[in-house]
mmCIF file with all atom_site columns, C-alpha atoms in Angstrom:
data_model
loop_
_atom_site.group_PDB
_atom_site.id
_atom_site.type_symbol
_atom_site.label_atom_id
_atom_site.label_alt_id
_atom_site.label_comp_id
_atom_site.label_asym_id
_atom_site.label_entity_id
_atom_site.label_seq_id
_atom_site.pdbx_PDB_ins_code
_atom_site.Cartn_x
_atom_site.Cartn_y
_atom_site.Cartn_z
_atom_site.occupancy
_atom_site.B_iso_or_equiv
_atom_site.pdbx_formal_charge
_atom_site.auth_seq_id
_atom_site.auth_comp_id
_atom_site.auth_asym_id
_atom_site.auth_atom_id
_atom_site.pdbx_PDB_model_num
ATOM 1   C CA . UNK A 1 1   ? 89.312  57.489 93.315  1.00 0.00 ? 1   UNK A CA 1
ATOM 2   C CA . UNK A 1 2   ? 87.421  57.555 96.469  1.00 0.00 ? 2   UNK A CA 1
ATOM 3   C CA . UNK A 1 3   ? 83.755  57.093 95.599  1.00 0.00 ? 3   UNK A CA 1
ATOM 4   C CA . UNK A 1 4   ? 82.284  60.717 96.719  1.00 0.00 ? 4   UNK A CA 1
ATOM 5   C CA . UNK A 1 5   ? 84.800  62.539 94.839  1.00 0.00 ? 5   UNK A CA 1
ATOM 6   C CA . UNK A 1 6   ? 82.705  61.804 91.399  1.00 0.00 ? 6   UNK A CA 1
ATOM 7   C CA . UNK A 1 7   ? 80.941  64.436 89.429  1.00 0.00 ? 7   UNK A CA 1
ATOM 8   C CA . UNK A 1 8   ? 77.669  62.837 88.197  1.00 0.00 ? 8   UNK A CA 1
ATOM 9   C CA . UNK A 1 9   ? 76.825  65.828 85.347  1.00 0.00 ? 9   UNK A CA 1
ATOM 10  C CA . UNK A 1 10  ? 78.389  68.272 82.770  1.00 0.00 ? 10  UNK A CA 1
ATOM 11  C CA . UNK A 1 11  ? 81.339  68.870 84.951  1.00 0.00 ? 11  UNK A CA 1
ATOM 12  C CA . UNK A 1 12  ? 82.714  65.322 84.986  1.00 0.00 ? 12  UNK A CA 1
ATOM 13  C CA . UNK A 1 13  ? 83.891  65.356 81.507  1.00 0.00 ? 13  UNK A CA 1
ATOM 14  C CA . UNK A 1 14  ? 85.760  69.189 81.202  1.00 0.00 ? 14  UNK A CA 1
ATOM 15  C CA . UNK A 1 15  ? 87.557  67.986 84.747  1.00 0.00 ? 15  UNK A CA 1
ATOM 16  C CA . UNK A 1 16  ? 88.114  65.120 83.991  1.00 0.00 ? 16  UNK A CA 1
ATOM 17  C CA . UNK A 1 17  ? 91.997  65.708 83.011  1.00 0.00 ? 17  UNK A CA 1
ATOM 18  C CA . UNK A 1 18  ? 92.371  67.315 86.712  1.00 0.00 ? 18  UNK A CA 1
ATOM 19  C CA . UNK A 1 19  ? 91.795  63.783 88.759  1.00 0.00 ? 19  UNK A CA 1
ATOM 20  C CA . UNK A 1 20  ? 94.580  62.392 87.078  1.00 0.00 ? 20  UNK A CA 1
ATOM 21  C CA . UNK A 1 21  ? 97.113  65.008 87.794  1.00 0.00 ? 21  UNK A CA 1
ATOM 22  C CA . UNK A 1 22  ? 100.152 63.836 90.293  1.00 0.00 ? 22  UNK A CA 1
ATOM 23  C CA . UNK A 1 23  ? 98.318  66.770 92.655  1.00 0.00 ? 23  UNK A CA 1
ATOM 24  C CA . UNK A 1 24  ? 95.020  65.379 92.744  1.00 0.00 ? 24  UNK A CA 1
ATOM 25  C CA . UNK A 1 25  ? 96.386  61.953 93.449  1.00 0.00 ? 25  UNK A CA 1
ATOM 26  C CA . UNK A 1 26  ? 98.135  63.158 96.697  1.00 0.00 ? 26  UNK A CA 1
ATOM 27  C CA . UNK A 1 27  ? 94.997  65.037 97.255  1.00 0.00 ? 27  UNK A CA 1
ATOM 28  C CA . UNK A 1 28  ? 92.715  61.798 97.223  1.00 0.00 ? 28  UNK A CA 1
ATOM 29  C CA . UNK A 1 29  ? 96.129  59.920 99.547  1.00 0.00 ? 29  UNK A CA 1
ATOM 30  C CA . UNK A 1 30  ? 95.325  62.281 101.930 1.00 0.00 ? 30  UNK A CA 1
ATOM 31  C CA . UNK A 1 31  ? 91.807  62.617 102.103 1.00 0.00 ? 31  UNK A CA 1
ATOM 32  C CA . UNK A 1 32  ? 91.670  58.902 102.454 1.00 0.00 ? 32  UNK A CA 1
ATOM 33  C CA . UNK A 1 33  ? 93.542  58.762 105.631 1.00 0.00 ? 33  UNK A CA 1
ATOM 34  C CA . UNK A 1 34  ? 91.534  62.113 107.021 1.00 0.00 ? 34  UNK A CA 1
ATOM 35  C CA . UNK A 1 35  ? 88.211  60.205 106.520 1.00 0.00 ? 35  UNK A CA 1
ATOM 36  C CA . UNK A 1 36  ? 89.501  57.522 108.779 1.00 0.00 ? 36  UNK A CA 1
ATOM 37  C CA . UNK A 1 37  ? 90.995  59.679 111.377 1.00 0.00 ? 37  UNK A CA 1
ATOM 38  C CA . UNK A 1 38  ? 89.274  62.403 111.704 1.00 0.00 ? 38  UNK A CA 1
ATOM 39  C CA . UNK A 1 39  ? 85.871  64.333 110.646 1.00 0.00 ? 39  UNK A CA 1
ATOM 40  C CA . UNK A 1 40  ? 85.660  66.121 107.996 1.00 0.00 ? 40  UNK A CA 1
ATOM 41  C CA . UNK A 1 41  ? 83.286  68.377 106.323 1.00 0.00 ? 41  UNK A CA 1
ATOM 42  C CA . UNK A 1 42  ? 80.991  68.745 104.693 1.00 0.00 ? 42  UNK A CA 1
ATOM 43  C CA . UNK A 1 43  ? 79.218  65.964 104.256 1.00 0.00 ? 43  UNK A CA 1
ATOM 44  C CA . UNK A 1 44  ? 81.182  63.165 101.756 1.00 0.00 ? 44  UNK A CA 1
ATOM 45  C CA . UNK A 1 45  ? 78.343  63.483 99.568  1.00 0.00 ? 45  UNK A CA 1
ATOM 46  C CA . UNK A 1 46  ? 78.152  67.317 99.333  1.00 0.00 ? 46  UNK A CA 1
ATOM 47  C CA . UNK A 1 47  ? 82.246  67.689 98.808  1.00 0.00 ? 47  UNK A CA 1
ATOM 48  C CA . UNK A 1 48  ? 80.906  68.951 95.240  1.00 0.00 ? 48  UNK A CA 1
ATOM 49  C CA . UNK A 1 49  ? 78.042  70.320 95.951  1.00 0.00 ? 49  UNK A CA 1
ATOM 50  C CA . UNK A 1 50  ? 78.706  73.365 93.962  1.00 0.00 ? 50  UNK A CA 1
ATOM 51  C CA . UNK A 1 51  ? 79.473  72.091 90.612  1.00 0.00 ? 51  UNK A CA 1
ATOM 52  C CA . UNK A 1 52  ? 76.295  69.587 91.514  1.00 0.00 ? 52  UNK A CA 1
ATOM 53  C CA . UNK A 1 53  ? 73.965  72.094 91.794  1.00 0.00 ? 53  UNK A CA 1
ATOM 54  C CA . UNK A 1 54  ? 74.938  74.707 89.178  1.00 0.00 ? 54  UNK A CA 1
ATOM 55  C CA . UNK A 1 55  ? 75.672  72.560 85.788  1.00 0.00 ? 55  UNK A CA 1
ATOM 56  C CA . UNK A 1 56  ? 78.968  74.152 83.816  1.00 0.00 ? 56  UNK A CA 1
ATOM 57  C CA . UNK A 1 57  ? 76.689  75.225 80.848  1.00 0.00 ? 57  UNK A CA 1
ATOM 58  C CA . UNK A 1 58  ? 74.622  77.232 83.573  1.00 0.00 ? 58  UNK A CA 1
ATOM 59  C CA . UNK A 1 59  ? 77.182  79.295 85.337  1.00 0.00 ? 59  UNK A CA 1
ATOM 60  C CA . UNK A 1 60  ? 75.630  82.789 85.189  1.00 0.00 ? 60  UNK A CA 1
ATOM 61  C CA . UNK A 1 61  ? 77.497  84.250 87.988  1.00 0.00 ? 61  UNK A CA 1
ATOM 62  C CA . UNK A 1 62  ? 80.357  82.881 90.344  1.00 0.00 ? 62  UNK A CA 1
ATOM 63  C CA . UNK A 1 63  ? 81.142  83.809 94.306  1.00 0.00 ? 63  UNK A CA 1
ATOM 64  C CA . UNK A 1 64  ? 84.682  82.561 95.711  1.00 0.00 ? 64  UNK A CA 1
ATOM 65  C CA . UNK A 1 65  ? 84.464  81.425 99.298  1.00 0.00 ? 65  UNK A CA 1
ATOM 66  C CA . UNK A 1 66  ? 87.341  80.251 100.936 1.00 0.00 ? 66  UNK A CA 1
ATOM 67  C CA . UNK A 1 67  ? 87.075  76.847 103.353 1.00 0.00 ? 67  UNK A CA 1
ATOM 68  C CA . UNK A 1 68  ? 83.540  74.831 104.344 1.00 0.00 ? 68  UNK A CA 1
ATOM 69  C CA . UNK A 1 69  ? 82.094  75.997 107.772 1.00 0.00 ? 69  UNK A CA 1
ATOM 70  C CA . UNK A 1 70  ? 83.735  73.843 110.382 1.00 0.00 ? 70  UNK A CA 1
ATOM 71  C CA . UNK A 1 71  ? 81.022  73.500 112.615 1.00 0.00 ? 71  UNK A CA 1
ATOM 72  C CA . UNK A 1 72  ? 78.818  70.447 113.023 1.00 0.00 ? 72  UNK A CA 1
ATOM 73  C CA . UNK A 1 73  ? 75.780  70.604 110.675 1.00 0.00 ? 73  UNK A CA 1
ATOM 74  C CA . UNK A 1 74  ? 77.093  73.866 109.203 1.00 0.00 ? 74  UNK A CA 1
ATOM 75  C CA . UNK A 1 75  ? 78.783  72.816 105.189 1.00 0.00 ? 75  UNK A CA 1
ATOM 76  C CA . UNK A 1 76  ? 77.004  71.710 102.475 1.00 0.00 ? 76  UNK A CA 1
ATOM 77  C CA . UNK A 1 77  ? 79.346  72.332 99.971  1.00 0.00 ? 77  UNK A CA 1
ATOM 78  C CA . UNK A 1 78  ? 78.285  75.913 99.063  1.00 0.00 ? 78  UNK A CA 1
ATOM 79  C CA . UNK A 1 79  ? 80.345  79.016 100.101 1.00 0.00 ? 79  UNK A CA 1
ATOM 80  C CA . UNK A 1 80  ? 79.204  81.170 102.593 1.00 0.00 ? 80  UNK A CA 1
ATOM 81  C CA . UNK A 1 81  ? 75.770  78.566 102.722 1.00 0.00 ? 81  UNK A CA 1
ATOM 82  C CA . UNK A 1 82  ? 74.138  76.751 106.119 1.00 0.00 ? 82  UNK A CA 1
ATOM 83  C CA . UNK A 1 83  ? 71.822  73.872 105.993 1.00 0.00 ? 83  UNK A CA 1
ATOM 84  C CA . UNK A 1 84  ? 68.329  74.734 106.629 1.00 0.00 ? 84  UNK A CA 1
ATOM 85  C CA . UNK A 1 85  ? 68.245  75.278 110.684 1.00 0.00 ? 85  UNK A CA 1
ATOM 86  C CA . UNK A 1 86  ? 71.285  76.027 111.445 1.00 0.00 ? 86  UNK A CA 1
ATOM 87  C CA . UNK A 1 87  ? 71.938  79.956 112.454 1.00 0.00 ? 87  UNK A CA 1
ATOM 88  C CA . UNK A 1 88  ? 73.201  82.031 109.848 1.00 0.00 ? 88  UNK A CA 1
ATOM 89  C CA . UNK A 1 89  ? 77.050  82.899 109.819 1.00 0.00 ? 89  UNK A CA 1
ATOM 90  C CA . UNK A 1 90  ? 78.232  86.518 110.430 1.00 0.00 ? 90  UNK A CA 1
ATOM 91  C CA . UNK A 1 91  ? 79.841  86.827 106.921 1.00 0.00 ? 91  UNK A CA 1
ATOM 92  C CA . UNK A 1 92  ? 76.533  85.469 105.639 1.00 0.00 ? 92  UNK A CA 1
ATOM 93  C CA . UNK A 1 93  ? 74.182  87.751 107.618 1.00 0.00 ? 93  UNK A CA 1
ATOM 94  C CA . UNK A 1 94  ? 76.509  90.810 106.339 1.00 0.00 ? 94  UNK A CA 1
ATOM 95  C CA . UNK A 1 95  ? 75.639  89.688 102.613 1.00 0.00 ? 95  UNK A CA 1
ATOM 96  C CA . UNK A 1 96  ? 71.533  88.942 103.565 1.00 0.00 ? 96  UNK A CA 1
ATOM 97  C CA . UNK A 1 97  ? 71.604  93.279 105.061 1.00 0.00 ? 97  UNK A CA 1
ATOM 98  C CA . UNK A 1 98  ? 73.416  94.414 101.481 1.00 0.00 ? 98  UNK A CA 1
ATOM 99  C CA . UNK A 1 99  ? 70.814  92.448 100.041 1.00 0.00 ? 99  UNK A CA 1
ATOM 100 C CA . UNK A 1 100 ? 68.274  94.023 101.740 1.00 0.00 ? 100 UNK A CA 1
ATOM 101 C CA . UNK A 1 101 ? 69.649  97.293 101.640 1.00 0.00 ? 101 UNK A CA 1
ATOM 102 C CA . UNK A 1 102 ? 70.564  97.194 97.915  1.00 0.00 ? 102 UNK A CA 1
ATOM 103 C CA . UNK A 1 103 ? 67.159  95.607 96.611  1.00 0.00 ? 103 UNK A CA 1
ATOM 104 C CA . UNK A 1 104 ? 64.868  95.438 99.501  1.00 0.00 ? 104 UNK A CA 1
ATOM 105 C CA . UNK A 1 105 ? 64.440  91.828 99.719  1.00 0.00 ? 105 UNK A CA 1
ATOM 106 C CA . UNK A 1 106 ? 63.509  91.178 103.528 1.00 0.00 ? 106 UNK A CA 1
ATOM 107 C CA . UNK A 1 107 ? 66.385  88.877 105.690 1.00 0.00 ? 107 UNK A CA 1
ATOM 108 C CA . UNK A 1 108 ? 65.663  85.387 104.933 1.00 0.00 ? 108 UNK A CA 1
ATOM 109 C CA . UNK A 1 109 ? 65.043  82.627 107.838 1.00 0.00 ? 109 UNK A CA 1
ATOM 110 C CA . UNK A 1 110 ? 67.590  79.673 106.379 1.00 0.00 ? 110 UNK A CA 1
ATOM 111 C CA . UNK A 1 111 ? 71.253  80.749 105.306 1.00 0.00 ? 111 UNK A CA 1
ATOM 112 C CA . UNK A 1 112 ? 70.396  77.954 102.529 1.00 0.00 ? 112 UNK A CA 1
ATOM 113 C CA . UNK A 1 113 ? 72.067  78.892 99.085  1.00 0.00 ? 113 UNK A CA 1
ATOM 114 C CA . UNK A 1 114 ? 70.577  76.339 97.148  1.00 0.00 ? 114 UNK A CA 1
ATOM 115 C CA . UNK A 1 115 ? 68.362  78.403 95.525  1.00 0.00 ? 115 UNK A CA 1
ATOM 116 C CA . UNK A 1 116 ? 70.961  80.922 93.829  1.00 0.00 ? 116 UNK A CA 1
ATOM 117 C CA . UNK A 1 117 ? 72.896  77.441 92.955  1.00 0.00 ? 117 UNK A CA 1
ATOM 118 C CA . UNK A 1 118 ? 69.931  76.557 90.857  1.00 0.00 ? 118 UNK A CA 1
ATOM 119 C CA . UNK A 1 119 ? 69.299  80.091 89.106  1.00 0.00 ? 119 UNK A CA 1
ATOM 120 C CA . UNK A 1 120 ? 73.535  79.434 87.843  1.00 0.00 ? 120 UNK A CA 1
ATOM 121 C CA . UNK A 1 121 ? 75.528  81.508 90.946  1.00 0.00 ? 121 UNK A CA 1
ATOM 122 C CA . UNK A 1 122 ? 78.516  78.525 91.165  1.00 0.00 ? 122 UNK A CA 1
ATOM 123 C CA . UNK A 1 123 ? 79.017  79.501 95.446  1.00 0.00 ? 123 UNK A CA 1
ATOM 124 C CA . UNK A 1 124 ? 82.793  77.923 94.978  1.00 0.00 ? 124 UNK A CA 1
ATOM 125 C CA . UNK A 1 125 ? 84.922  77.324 97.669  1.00 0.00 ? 125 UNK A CA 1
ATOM 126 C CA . UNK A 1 126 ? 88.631  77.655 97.160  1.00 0.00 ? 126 UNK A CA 1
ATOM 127 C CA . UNK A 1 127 ? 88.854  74.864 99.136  1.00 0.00 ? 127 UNK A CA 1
ATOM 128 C CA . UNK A 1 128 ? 86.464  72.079 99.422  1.00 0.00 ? 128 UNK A CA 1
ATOM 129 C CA . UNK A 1 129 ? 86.875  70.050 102.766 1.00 0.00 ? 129 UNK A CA 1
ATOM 130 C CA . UNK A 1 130 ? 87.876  70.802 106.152 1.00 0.00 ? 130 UNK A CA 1
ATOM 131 C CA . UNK A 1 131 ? 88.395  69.148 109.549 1.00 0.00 ? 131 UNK A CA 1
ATOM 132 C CA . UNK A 1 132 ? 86.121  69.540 112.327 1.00 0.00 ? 132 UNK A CA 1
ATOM 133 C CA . UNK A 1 133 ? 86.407  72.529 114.211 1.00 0.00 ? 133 UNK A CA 1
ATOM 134 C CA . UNK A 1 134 ? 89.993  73.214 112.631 1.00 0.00 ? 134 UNK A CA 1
ATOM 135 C CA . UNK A 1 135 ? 89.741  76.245 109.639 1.00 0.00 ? 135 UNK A CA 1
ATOM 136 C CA . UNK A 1 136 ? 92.057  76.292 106.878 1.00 0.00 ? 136 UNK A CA 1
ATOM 137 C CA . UNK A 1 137 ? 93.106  72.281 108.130 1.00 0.00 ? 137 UNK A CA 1
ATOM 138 C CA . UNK A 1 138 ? 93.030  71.464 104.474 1.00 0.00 ? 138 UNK A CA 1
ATOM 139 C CA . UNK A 1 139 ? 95.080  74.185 102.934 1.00 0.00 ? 139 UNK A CA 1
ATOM 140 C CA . UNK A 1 140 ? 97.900  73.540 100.666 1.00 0.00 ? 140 UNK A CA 1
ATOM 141 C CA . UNK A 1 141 ? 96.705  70.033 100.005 1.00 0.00 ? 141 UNK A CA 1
ATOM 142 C CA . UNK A 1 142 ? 95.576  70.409 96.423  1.00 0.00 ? 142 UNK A CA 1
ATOM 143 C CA . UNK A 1 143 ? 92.653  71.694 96.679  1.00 0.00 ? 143 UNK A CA 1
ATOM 144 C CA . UNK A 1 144 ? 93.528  74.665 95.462  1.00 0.00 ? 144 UNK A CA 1
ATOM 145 C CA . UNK A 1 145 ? 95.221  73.838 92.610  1.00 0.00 ? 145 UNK A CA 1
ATOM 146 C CA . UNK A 1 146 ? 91.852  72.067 91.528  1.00 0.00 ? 146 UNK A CA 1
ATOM 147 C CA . UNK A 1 147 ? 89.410  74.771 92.610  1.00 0.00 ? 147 UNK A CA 1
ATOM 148 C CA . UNK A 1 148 ? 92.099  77.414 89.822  1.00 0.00 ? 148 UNK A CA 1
ATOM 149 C CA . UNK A 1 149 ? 91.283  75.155 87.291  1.00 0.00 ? 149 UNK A CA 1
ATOM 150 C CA . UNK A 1 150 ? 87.436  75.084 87.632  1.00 0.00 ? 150 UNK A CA 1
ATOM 151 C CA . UNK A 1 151 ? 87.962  79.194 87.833  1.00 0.00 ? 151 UNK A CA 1
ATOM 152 C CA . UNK A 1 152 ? 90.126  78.613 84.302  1.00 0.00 ? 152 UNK A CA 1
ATOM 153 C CA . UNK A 1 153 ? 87.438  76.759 83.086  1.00 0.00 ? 153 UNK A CA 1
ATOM 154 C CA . UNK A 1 154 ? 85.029  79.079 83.640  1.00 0.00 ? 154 UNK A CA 1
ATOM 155 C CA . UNK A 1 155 ? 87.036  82.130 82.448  1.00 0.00 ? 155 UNK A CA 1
ATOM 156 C CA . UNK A 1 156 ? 87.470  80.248 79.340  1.00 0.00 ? 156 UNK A CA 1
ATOM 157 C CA . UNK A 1 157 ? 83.714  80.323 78.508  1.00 0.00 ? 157 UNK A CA 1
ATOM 158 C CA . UNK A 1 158 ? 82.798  82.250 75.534  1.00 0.00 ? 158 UNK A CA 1
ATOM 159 C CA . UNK A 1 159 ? 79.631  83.854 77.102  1.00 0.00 ? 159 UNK A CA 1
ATOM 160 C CA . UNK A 1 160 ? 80.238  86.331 79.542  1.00 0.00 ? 160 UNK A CA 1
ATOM 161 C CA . UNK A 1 161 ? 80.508  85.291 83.419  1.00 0.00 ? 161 UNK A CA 1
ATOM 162 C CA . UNK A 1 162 ? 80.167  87.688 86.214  1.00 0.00 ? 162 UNK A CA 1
ATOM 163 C CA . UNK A 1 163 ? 82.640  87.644 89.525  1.00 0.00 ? 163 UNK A CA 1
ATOM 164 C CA . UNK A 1 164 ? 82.031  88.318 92.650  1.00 0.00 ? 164 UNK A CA 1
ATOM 165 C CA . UNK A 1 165 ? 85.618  89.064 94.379  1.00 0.00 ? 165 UNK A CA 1
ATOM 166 C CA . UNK A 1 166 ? 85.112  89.644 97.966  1.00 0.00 ? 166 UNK A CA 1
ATOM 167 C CA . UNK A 1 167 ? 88.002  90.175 100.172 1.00 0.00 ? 167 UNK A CA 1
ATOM 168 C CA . UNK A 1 168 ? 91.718  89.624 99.248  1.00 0.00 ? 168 UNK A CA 1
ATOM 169 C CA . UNK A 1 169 ? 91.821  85.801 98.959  1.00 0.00 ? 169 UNK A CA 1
ATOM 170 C CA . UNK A 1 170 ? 89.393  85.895 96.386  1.00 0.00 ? 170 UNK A CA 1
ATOM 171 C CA . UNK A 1 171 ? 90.460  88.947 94.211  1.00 0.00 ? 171 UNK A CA 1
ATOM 172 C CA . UNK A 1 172 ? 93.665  86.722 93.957  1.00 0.00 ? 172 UNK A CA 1
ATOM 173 C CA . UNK A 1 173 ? 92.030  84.662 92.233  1.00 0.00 ? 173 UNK A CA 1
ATOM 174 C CA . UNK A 1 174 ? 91.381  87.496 89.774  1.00 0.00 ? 174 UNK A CA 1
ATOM 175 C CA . UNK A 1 175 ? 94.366  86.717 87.676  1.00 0.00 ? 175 UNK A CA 1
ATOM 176 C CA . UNK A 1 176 ? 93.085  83.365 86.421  1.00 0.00 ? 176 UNK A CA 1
ATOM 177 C CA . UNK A 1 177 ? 89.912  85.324 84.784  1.00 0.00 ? 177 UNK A CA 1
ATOM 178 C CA . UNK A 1 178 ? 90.319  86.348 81.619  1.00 0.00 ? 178 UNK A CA 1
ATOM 179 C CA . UNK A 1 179 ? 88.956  90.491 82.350  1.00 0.00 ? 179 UNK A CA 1
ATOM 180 C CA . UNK A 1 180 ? 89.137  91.441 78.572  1.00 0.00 ? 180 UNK A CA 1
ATOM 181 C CA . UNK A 1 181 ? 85.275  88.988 78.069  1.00 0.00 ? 181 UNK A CA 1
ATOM 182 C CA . UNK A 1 182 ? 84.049  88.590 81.914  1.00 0.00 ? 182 UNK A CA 1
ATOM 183 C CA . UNK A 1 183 ? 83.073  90.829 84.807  1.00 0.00 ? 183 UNK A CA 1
ATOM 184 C CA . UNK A 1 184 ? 84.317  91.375 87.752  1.00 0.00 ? 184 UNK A CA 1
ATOM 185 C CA . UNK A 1 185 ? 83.185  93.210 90.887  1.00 0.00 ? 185 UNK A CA 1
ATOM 186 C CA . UNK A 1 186 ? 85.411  93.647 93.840  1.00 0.00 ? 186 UNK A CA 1
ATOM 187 C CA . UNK A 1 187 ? 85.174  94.665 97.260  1.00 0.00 ? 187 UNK A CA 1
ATOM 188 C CA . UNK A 1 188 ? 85.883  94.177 100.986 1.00 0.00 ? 188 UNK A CA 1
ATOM 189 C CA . UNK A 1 189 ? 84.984  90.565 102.227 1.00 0.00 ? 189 UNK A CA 1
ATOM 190 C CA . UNK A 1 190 ? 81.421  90.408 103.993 1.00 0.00 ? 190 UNK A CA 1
ATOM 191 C CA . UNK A 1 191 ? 83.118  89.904 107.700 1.00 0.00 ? 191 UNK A CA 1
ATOM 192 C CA . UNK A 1 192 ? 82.484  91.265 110.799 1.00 0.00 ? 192 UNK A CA 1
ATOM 193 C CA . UNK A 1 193 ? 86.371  92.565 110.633 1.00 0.00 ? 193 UNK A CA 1
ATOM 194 C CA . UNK A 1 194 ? 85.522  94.140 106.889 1.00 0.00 ? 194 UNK A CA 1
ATOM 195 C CA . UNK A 1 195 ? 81.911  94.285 106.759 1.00 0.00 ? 195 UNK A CA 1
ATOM 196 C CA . UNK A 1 196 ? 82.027  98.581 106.673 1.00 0.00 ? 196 UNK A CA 1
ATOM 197 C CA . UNK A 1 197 ? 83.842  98.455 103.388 1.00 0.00 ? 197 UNK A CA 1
ATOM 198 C CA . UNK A 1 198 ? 81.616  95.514 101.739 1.00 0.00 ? 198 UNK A CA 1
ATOM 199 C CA . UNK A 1 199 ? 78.257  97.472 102.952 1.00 0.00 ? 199 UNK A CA 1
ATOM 200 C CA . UNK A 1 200 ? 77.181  99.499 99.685  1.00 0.00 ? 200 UNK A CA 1
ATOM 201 C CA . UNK A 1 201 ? 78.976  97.443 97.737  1.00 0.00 ? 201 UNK A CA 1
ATOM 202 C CA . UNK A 1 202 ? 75.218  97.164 95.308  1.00 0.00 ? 202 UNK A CA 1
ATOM 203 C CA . UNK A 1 203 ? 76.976  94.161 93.702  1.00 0.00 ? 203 UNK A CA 1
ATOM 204 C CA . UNK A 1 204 ? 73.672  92.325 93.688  1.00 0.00 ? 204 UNK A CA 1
ATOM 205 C CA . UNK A 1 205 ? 71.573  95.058 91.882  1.00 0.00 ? 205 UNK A CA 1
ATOM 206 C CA . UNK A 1 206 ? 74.519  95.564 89.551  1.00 0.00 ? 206 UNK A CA 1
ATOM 207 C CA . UNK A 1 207 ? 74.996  92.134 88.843  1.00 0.00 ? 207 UNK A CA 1
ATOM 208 C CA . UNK A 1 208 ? 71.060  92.045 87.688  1.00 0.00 ? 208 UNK A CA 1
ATOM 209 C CA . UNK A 1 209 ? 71.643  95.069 85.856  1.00 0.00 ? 209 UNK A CA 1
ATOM 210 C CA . UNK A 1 210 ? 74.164  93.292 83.947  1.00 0.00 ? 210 UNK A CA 1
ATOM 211 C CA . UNK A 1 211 ? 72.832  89.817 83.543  1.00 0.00 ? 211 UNK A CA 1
ATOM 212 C CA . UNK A 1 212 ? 69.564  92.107 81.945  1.00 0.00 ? 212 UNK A CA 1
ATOM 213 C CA . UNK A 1 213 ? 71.878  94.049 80.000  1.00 0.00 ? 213 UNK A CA 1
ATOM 214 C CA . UNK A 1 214 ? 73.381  90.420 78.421  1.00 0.00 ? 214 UNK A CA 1
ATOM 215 C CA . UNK A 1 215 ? 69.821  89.100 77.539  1.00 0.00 ? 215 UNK A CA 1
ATOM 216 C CA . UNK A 1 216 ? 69.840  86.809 80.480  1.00 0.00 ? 216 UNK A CA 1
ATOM 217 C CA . UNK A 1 217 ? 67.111  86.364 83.465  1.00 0.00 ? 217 UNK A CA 1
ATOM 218 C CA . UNK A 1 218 ? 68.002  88.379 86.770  1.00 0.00 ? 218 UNK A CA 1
ATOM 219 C CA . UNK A 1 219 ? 69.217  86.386 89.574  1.00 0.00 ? 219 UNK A CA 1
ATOM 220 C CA . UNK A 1 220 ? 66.244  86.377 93.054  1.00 0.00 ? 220 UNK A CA 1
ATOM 221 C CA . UNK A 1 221 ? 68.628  86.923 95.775  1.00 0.00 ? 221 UNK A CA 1
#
């Protein structure tokens, strides 16, 4: 396996079964030959980012993105997240005003996620890498398929998780989470094209109210 496609924590051992599936194999085949064509993002050292940053014993609350930002300096391996410095995404501005509006937290300066990733919010991308300047260039490659079985994982937990479905490529995802033990809040994705339906959405107080309601500490969006 290509060296930056290694989980260094508690993920490594529950996926462990995934990196030697025929799938991820092809996956690795290909990403081998985009690395030395082409530029890819994020970062090879931020590819899982995600699971890095929010152990699998932590995972208090999970967001689906869908690709990496394509844009140069934009990925680090968090949905809807910029690095420090870089000017906040649309979609990403849209969440930061329904934060605002919802629990009066002023607009932050960096579009940096890190710090939900730390407080257990898993920002997971349904897929994980993408070429420069071409979205969706690394659909249907098998990342996918790996990114279902993290959400499986997950749904498979015990404790209760709470998911944040926005827009319909995430609440697709819906039917690998198990609805019976977790919960799930859905609405319009945070784009410019959607943004009307996602505004009021309260999913952030409401996701507070619940983590409170479970015994657990309240997440500082």
């Amino acid at each position: 396996m290509i060296s930056f496609l290694q989980l260094t924590h508690s993920w490594q051992e529950q996926l462990a079964p995934e990196f030697e599936q025929p799938y991820f194999k092809k996956l690795v085949t290909f990403l081998e030959q985009e690395i030395t064509t082409q530029t890819i993002y994020p970062p090879q050292h931020l590819v899982f980012n995600a699971l890095e940053q929010c152990h699998c014993g932590e995972v208090k609350v999970v967001i689906i993105g869908q690709d990496p930002y394509h844009g140069v300096g934009q990925a680090n391996g968090l949905c809807f997240s910029v690095n420090d410095g870089i000017k906040i995404p649309p979609s990403l501005k849209n969440i930061f005003k329904e934060i605002q509006a919802d629990l009066g937290i002023a607009i932050p300066q960096s579009g940096n996620l890190e710090r939900w990733a730390k407080q257990g919010v898993l920002l997971l991308n349904t897929i994980l890498t993408v070429r420069a300047n071409q979205p969706a260039s690394h659909r249907h490659r098998g990342w996918e398929q790996f990114t279902d079985a993290v959400i499986q994982l997950i749904s498979a937990k015990p404790e209760p998780i709470i998911f944040l479905l926005w827009g319909k490529d995430a609440q697709q995802k819906g039917k690998l989470i198990d609805n019976s033990k977790h919960y799930i809040l859905q609405s319009a994705h945070p784009s410019p094209l959607a943004c009307r339906k996602f505004f009021g959405n309260q999913h952030f107080s409401k996701t507070n109210l619940y983590l409170q309601q479970q015994g657990k500490s309240p997440i500082n969006w």
